[in-house]
Coordinates of C-alpha atoms in Angstrom, one line a residue:
X1 CA -50.7 -234.8 69.6
X2 CA -51.3 -238.5 70.7
X3 CA -51.4 -239.6 67.3
X4 CA -47.7 -237.9 66.6
X5 CA -46.5 -239.6 69.4
X6 CA -47.5 -242.3 68.3
X7 CA -46.2 -242.0 64.8
X8 CA -42.8 -240.8 65.8
X9 CA -42.6 -244.3 67.8
X10 CA -43.8 -246.4 64.4
X11 CA -41.3 -244.5 62.2
X12 CA -38.0 -244.7 64.9
X13 CA -38.6 -248.4 65.0
X14 CA -38.6 -249.0 61.5
X15 CA -35.9 -246.5 61.2
X16 CA -33.8 -249.0 63.4
X17 CA -35.1 -251.9 62.3
X18 CA -33.8 -250.7 58.9
X19 CA -30.2 -249.5 60.3
X20 CA -30.0 -252.9 61.3
X21 CA -30.8 -254.8 58.1
X22 CA -28.7 -252.5 55.8
X23 CA -25.4 -252.7 58.3
X24 CA -26.0 -256.5 58.9
X25 CA -25.4 -256.5 54.5
X26 CA -21.4 -255.7 55.7
X27 CA -21.0 -257.2 58.8
X28 CA -21.1 -260.5 60.9
X29 CA -23.4 -260.7 63.9
X30 CA -22.0 -260.7 67.7
X31 CA -23.0 -263.7 69.5
X32 CA -24.5 -262.0 72.6
X33 CA -25.1 -264.1 76.3
X34 CA -28.9 -264.5 76.4
X35 CA -31.8 -265.4 73.9
X36 CA -33.0 -261.5 74.1
X37 CA -29.9 -259.5 74.7
X38 CA -29.9 -258.7 71.1
X39 CA -33.5 -257.8 71.2
X40 CA -32.8 -255.4 74.4
X41 CA -30.3 -253.5 73.0
X42 CA -31.6 -252.8 69.9
X43 CA -35.0 -251.6 71.9
X44 CA -32.6 -249.6 74.0
X45 CA -31.6 -247.8 70.7
X46 CA -34.9 -247.4 69.6
X47 CA -35.5 -245.5 73.1
X48 CA -32.5 -243.3 72.5
X49 CA -33.1 -242.5 69.1
X50 CA -36.9 -241.2 69.7
X51 CA -35.7 -239.7 73.1
X52 CA -33.1 -238.0 70.9
X53 CA -35.8 -236.8 68.3
X54 CA -38.3 -235.7 71.1
X55 CA -35.8 -233.6 72.6
X56 CA -33.6 -232.1 70.0
X57 CA -36.4 -231.5 67.6
X58 CA -35.3 -227.9 66.7
X59 CA -32.1 -228.3 66.2
X60 CA -31.6 -230.8 62.8
X61 CA -27.5 -230.8 63.2
X62 CA -27.4 -231.5 66.7
X63 CA -29.8 -234.3 66.9
X64 CA -28.0 -235.9 63.4
X65 CA -24.9 -235.9 65.5
X66 CA -26.4 -237.6 68.7
X67 CA -28.3 -240.2 66.2
X68 CA -25.4 -241.4 64.3
X69 CA -23.0 -241.2 67.5
X70 CA -26.2 -243.5 69.5
X71 CA -26.3 -245.7 66.2
X72 CA -22.4 -246.6 66.3
X73 CA -22.7 -247.4 70.0
X74 CA -25.4 -249.9 69.7
X75 CA -24.7 -251.1 66.5
X76 CA -21.4 -252.1 67.8
X77 CA -22.9 -253.7 71.0
X78 CA -24.9 -255.9 67.8
X79 CA -22.2 -256.4 65.0
X80 CA -18.2 -257.4 65.0
X81 CA -17.4 -254.7 63.7
X82 CA -14.7 -251.5 64.7
X83 CA -16.2 -248.9 65.8
X84 CA -14.9 -246.7 62.9
X85 CA -16.5 -248.8 60.4
X86 CA -19.9 -249.1 62.1
X87 CA -19.9 -245.3 62.8
X88 CA -19.2 -244.8 58.5
X89 CA -21.8 -247.2 58.3
X90 CA -24.7 -245.5 59.7
X91 CA -23.8 -242.2 58.3
X92 CA -23.9 -243.9 55.2
X93 CA -27.5 -245.1 56.6
X94 CA -28.5 -241.3 57.8
X95 CA -27.1 -240.3 54.1
X96 CA -29.4 -242.7 52.3
X97 CA -32.2 -241.8 54.5
X98 CA -32.1 -238.4 53.7
X99 CA -31.7 -239.3 50.1
X100 CA -34.8 -241.6 50.1
X101 CA -36.6 -238.7 51.3
X102 CA -35.4 -236.2 48.7
X103 CA -36.6 -238.7 45.9
X104 CA -39.9 -239.2 47.8
X105 CA -41.1 -235.4 48.0
X106 CA -39.2 -234.8 44.3
X107 CA -40.8 -238.0 43.0
X108 CA -44.2 -236.8 44.1
X109 CA -44.1 -233.1 43.7
X110 CA -42.0 -233.3 40.3
X111 CA -44.0 -236.4 38.6
X112 CA -47.6 -236.4 39.9
X113 CA -49.2 -232.7 39.4
X114 CA -51.7 -234.1 42.2
X115 CA -49.7 -233.3 44.8
X116 CA -49.7 -229.5 46.1
X117 CA -47.6 -227.7 48.6
X118 CA -50.8 -227.5 51.2
X119 CA -50.9 -231.5 50.7
X120 CA -47.3 -232.5 51.4
X121 CA -47.5 -229.6 54.8
X122 CA -50.5 -231.5 55.8
X123 CA -49.0 -232.1 59.4
X124 CA -50.0 -235.8 60.1
X125 CA -51.4 -237.9 57.1
X126 CA -49.3 -237.2 54.0
X127 CA -46.1 -236.8 56.6
X128 CA -46.8 -240.4 57.7
X129 CA -47.5 -241.6 53.5
X130 CA -44.2 -240.0 52.5
X131 CA -42.0 -241.1 55.5
X132 CA -43.7 -245.0 54.9
X133 CA -43.0 -244.6 50.7
X134 CA -39.4 -243.5 52.3
X135 CA -38.9 -246.4 54.2
X136 CA -40.4 -248.6 51.2
X137 CA -37.9 -246.9 49.0
X138 CA -34.9 -247.7 52.0
X139 CA -36.2 -251.2 52.0
X140 CA -35.8 -251.5 48.1
X141 CA -32.3 -250.2 48.3
X142 CA -31.2 -253.1 51.0
X143 CA -32.8 -255.9 48.5
X144 CA -30.7 -254.6 45.8
X145 CA -27.8 -254.0 47.9
X146 CA -28.0 -257.4 49.0
X147 CA -28.4 -259.3 45.9
X148 CA -24.8 -257.7 45.0
X149 CA -23.4 -257.6 48.5
X150 CA -24.2 -261.2 49.9
X151 CA -22.5 -263.4 47.3
X152 CA -23.4 -266.7 49.0
X153 CA -27.2 -265.7 50.1
X154 CA -27.6 -264.2 46.8
X155 CA -26.8 -267.2 44.8
X156 CA -29.2 -269.4 45.9
X157 CA -32.0 -267.4 44.1
X158 CA -31.6 -267.4 40.0
X159 CA -32.6 -263.5 38.1
X160 CA -36.0 -264.7 37.7
X161 CA -36.9 -266.0 41.2
X162 CA -35.3 -262.5 42.1
X163 CA -37.6 -260.2 39.7
X164 CA -40.6 -262.4 41.1
X165 CA -39.4 -261.1 44.6
X166 CA -39.3 -257.4 44.2
X167 CA -42.9 -257.8 42.4
X168 CA -44.6 -257.2 46.4
X169 CA -42.2 -254.1 47.1
X170 CA -43.2 -252.6 43.6
X171 CA -46.8 -253.1 44.1
X172 CA -46.4 -251.4 48.0
X173 CA -44.7 -248.4 46.3
X174 CA -47.6 -248.1 43.3
X175 CA -50.3 -248.2 46.5
X176 CA -48.3 -245.9 48.4
X177 CA -48.2 -243.5 45.5
X178 CA -52.1 -243.9 44.9
X179 CA -53.4 -242.8 48.3
X180 CA -50.3 -239.9 48.3
X181 CA -52.2 -239.3 44.8
X182 CA -55.4 -239.9 43.8
X183 CA -57.2 -239.4 47.4
X184 CA -58.7 -236.3 49.1
X185 CA -57.3 -235.7 52.9
X186 CA -60.1 -237.7 54.9
X187 CA -61.5 -235.1 57.5
X188 CA -61.8 -238.0 60.1
X189 CA -59.0 -238.7 62.6
X190 CA -60.5 -242.3 62.5
X191 CA -60.1 -242.5 58.4
X192 CA -56.4 -240.9 58.5
X193 CA -55.9 -244.0 60.8
X194 CA -57.2 -246.6 59.0
X195 CA -54.9 -245.0 56.0
X196 CA -51.7 -245.0 57.9
X197 CA -52.1 -248.0 59.5
X198 CA -52.5 -250.0 56.0
X199 CA -49.3 -248.1 55.2
X200 CA -47.7 -249.0 57.8
X201 CA -48.8 -252.7 57.6
X202 CA -48.0 -253.0 54.1
X203 CA -44.2 -252.0 55.3
X204 CA -44.2 -254.0 57.8
X205 CA -44.8 -257.1 55.4
X206 CA -42.4 -256.0 53.7
X207 CA -39.5 -256.3 55.9
X208 CA -41.3 -259.4 57.3
X209 CA -41.3 -260.9 54.0
X210 CA -37.9 -259.8 53.3
X211 CA -36.3 -261.1 56.8
X212 CA -38.1 -264.4 56.1
X213 CA -36.5 -264.5 52.4
X214 CA -33.1 -264.0 54.2
X215 CA -33.7 -266.5 56.4
X216 CA -34.9 -269.1 54.0
X217 CA -31.3 -268.3 52.2
X218 CA -29.1 -268.3 54.8
X219 CA -30.9 -271.8 55.5
X220 CA -30.2 -272.9 52.0
X221 CA -26.9 -271.4 52.2
X222 CA -26.2 -273.9 55.5
X223 CA -27.5 -277.0 54.4
X224 CA -25.3 -276.6 51.0
X225 CA -22.7 -275.7 53.3
X226 CA -23.1 -279.2 55.6
X227 CA -23.6 -281.5 52.1
X228 CA -20.1 -279.5 51.3
X229 CA -19.0 -280.6 54.6
X230 CA -20.4 -284.1 53.9
X231 CA -18.9 -284.4 50.3
X232 CA -15.0 -283.8 51.6
X233 CA -15.5 -285.8 54.4
X234 CA -16.4 -288.7 52.2
X235 CA -13.6 -287.8 49.4
X236 CA -10.8 -288.0 52.5
X237 CA -12.2 -291.1 54.2
X238 CA -12.8 -293.0 51.1
X239 CA -9.4 -292.0 50.0
X240 CA -7.3 -292.9 53.0
X241 CA -9.6 -295.9 52.6
X242 CA -7.8 -297.0 49.5
X243 CA -4.7 -296.2 50.8
X244 CA -4.9 -298.4 53.7
X245 CA -6.2 -301.3 51.5
X246 CA -3.2 -300.5 49.4
X247 CA -0.8 -300.6 52.4
X248 CA -2.2 -304.3 53.4
X249 CA -1.9 -305.3 50.0
X250 CA 1.5 -304.4 49.5
X251 CA 2.3 -305.9 53.0
X252 CA 0.1 -309.4 51.9
X253 CA 2.8 -309.2 48.5
X254 CA 5.9 -309.2 50.3
X255 CA 4.8 -311.9 52.5
X256 CA 3.7 -313.9 49.4
X257 CA 6.8 -312.9 47.2
X258 CA 9.2 -315.2 49.8
X259 CA 7.2 -317.3 49.2
X260 CA 7.5 -317.4 46.0
X261 CA 11.1 -317.2 46.2
X262 CA 11.3 -319.8 48.2
X263 CA 9.0 -321.8 45.5
X264 CA 11.4 -320.7 42.5
X265 CA 14.6 -321.7 44.0
X266 CA 13.3 -325.3 45.0
X267 CA 12.0 -325.4 41.2
X268 CA 15.6 -324.2 40.2
X269 CA 17.9 -326.3 42.7
X270 CA 15.6 -329.4 40.8
X271 CA 16.8 -328.2 37.6
X272 CA 12.7 -327.6 36.5
X273 CA 13.3 -324.8 34.1
X274 CA 10.4 -325.0 32.0
X275 CA 8.2 -324.8 35.2
X276 CA 10.2 -321.8 36.2
X277 CA 9.7 -319.9 33.0
X278 CA 6.4 -320.7 33.0
X279 CA 5.9 -319.8 36.7
X280 CA 7.9 -316.2 36.0
X281 CA 5.3 -315.7 33.1
X282 CA 2.5 -316.0 35.4
X283 CA 4.1 -314.1 38.2
X284 CA 5.4 -311.0 35.9
X285 CA 1.6 -310.8 34.8
X286 CA 0.3 -310.3 38.3
X287 CA 2.4 -307.9 39.2
X288 CA 1.9 -305.8 36.5
X289 CA -1.8 -305.8 37.1
X290 CA -0.5 -304.1 40.7
X291 CA 1.8 -301.9 39.5
X292 CA 1.8 -298.3 40.1
X293 CA 2.0 -296.4 36.5
X294 CA 2.2 -293.0 37.9
X295 CA 4.9 -291.4 39.9
X296 CA 4.8 -288.1 40.8
X297 CA 6.8 -288.0 43.9
X298 CA 3.8 -286.8 45.7
X299 CA 2.3 -289.6 48.3
X300 CA -1.3 -288.4 47.8
X301 CA -1.1 -287.3 44.6
X302 CA 0.0 -291.1 43.4
X303 CA -2.3 -292.5 45.4
X304 CA -5.3 -290.9 43.6
X305 CA -3.7 -291.5 40.8
X306 CA -2.5 -295.0 40.7
X307 CA -5.9 -295.9 42.1
X308 CA -8.4 -294.4 39.7
X309 CA -6.1 -295.5 36.7
X310 CA -6.7 -299.0 37.9
X311 CA -10.2 -298.2 38.4
X312 CA -10.6 -296.8 34.7
X313 CA -8.9 -299.9 33.4
X314 CA -11.2 -302.1 35.3
X315 CA -14.6 -300.2 33.3
X316 CA -12.8 -299.6 30.3
X317 CA -12.0 -296.5 30.1
X318 CA -9.0 -294.6 28.5
X319 CA -7.3 -292.3 30.1
X320 CA -4.5 -290.2 29.7
X321 CA -2.4 -288.3 32.0
X322 CA 0.2 -285.8 31.8
X323 CA 2.0 -285.0 34.7
X324 CA 5.4 -283.8 36.5
X325 CA 7.4 -283.2 39.7
X326 CA 4.5 -282.8 42.2
X327 CA 6.7 -283.2 45.6
X328 CA 6.7 -279.7 46.3
X329 CA 3.1 -278.8 46.2
X330 CA 1.7 -276.1 48.6
X331 CA -1.9 -277.2 48.7
X332 CA -2.9 -278.7 51.5
X333 CA -3.3 -282.8 51.7
X334 CA -7.4 -282.7 52.4
X335 CA -7.5 -280.3 49.6
X336 CA -5.7 -282.5 46.8
X337 CA -8.3 -285.0 47.8
X338 CA -11.0 -283.2 47.2
X339 CA -10.0 -281.4 44.5
X340 CA -8.7 -284.5 42.6
X341 CA -11.4 -286.8 44.0
X342 CA -14.6 -284.8 42.7
X343 CA -13.0 -284.2 39.0
X344 CA -12.0 -287.7 38.8
X345 CA -15.5 -289.4 40.0
X346 CA -17.2 -286.8 38.3
X347 CA -15.2 -287.8 35.0
X348 CA -15.4 -291.8 35.3
X349 CA -19.5 -291.2 36.4
X350 CA -19.9 -289.4 33.0
X351 CA -17.7 -291.8 30.9
X352 CA -19.8 -294.9 32.4
X353 CA -22.2 -293.5 30.0
X354 CA -20.8 -293.9 26.7
X355 CA -19.8 -295.4 23.8
X356 CA -16.1 -293.8 23.8
X357 CA -14.9 -293.5 27.5
X358 CA -12.0 -291.0 27.5
X359 CA -10.9 -288.6 30.0
X360 CA -7.5 -286.1 29.2
X361 CA -5.8 -284.7 32.7
X362 CA -3.0 -282.8 33.2
X363 CA -1.7 -282.0 36.7
X364 CA 1.6 -279.9 36.1
X365 CA 4.0 -277.5 37.8
X366 CA 4.7 -274.6 35.6
X367 CA 7.4 -272.4 37.0
X368 CA 5.0 -270.6 40.0
X369 CA 1.7 -272.1 38.8
X370 CA -0.4 -275.3 39.1
X371 CA -1.9 -276.4 36.4
X372 CA -5.0 -279.0 36.6
X373 CA -7.4 -280.0 34.2
X374 CA -9.3 -282.7 33.3
X375 CA -11.8 -283.2 30.3
X376 CA -13.8 -285.6 29.6
X377 CA -16.3 -287.1 26.9
X378 CA -20.3 -287.4 28.0
X379 CA -23.8 -289.1 26.3
X380 CA -25.7 -286.7 28.4
X381 CA -25.7 -282.7 28.4
X382 CA -24.9 -281.7 31.8
X383 CA -27.8 -279.1 33.4
X384 CA -26.8 -275.4 34.0
X385 CA -29.1 -273.7 36.8
X386 CA -27.9 -270.1 37.3
X387 CA -24.0 -270.2 37.3
X388 CA -23.9 -273.7 38.5
X389 CA -23.4 -276.8 36.7
X390 CA -25.6 -279.4 37.6
X391 CA -24.5 -283.1 36.7
X392 CA -25.8 -286.0 35.4
X393 CA -26.2 -288.2 38.4
X394 CA -28.8 -291.1 38.6
X395 CA -28.5 -291.5 42.1
X396 CA -27.7 -289.5 45.0
X397 CA -29.7 -286.5 43.4
X398 CA -29.3 -284.4 45.9
X399 CA -26.1 -284.0 45.8
X400 CA -26.3 -283.2 42.3
X401 CA -23.5 -279.9 41.6
X402 CA -22.1 -280.1 44.6
X403 CA -18.4 -281.5 44.0
X404 CA -17.9 -278.7 41.5
X405 CA -19.3 -276.2 44.0
X406 CA -16.8 -277.6 46.6
X407 CA -13.9 -277.7 44.1
X408 CA -14.5 -273.7 43.5
X409 CA -14.9 -273.0 47.1
X410 CA -11.8 -274.8 47.8
X411 CA -10.2 -273.5 45.1
X412 CA -10.7 -269.9 46.0
X413 CA -9.0 -270.5 49.8
X414 CA -6.0 -270.0 47.3
X415 CA -6.8 -267.2 45.2
X416 CA -7.1 -269.4 42.5
X417 CA -9.6 -269.4 39.4
X418 CA -11.4 -272.5 38.6
X419 CA -12.9 -272.6 34.7
X420 CA -16.1 -275.0 33.9
X421 CA -17.1 -275.1 30.6
X422 CA -18.7 -277.6 27.7
X423 CA -19.1 -278.2 24.3
X424 CA -21.2 -281.0 22.1
X425 CA -18.1 -284.1 23.2
X426 CA -16.2 -283.1 26.2
X427 CA -16.7 -281.7 29.5
X428 CA -13.7 -279.6 31.5
X429 CA -12.2 -278.4 33.9
X430 CA -9.5 -276.5 34.4
X431 CA -8.1 -275.0 37.8
X432 CA -4.7 -272.4 38.2
X433 CA -3.4 -272.0 41.4
X434 CA -0.1 -269.9 42.4
X435 CA 2.4 -272.5 43.7
X436 CA 3.4 -269.9 46.9
X437 CA 3.3 -269.8 50.1
X438 CA 0.7 -267.7 52.3

């Protein structure tokens, strides 16, 4: 009897932990006061579920209703989710438990003839191993669910890495099936306890590994988001610094313009025409060096495009631009800075290594859509890891691909689409955003 109670407690603990893992796939954790507050809530749920299982063991329907109500109450305390959705998730989890129990029994009784009715009805060992096998199948189901639901975390691992990750759960299932099919039921209670401990240990190890991988992925996502934020701040700071420097240069040119007018007036008063013509040609050349050639009726876009145009001229890069009136863009200034700066910085850096450096850019408003595309030549073929492009930077290697990820995330804020591809000669990024108020 004591062994059955111990098994019941352990089974309830794992049941609650897997319930938390399942609902945590769809919901955010609630910020609870106190470090151990969440653990206290989970502990209380374990005690409540075990009490219900013992007291209502004879009435399955009433027991399941009580467990669903209790689970909904405690999960609402743990996660930020409306109680109706939480109840649906708890109900789904309970249904998954029944399905996995049925699959476990069906798989063993139909696929493995060594399992007889007498073995399945053995009160402790076989029931314990079947329960653990069922929960192991639930762990695998939650792993697959996380793979396709939690996109940010799952995309941090490649398909091959996910396959490697599943080796341990598959091995555990095989071991559990082997224990059920290839070993005779031991007569010694000590041997039974050892087998149950081995099975429980394998299941707990799988859960620990799963949680460990999940925490590592969350940390990687946080690190990536911090890098994206730093890249955003870097781009915005650089752009606003450029605007500030251009403003200072404009003030200096205005001051010089007054002095130059005074000089021309003095030369004209002395009728020194040849000197005036020579001075005007020289001054006209200087003006051309500082003239803004691109005007979209948008201050931020003008500042970025003209500064990058000047940079490409100095580096000998052909910069072909097609723009129109962008005065009523529905994109925030900081997002424009991030998208344009990243696109053009990447393009300029790639072109610096080319024999024929060419950048072609289109930034136009067509009806209710914004079309932005940048194509540039390159000499080093970009590397693709999973679905992510890794740029060919020689400096700041840890920031490879961050700019493109930043662009895709920013475009996603406006429900836009971003396509990135390359051929033998050009690297291309095309962005389409609906130009309307959210």
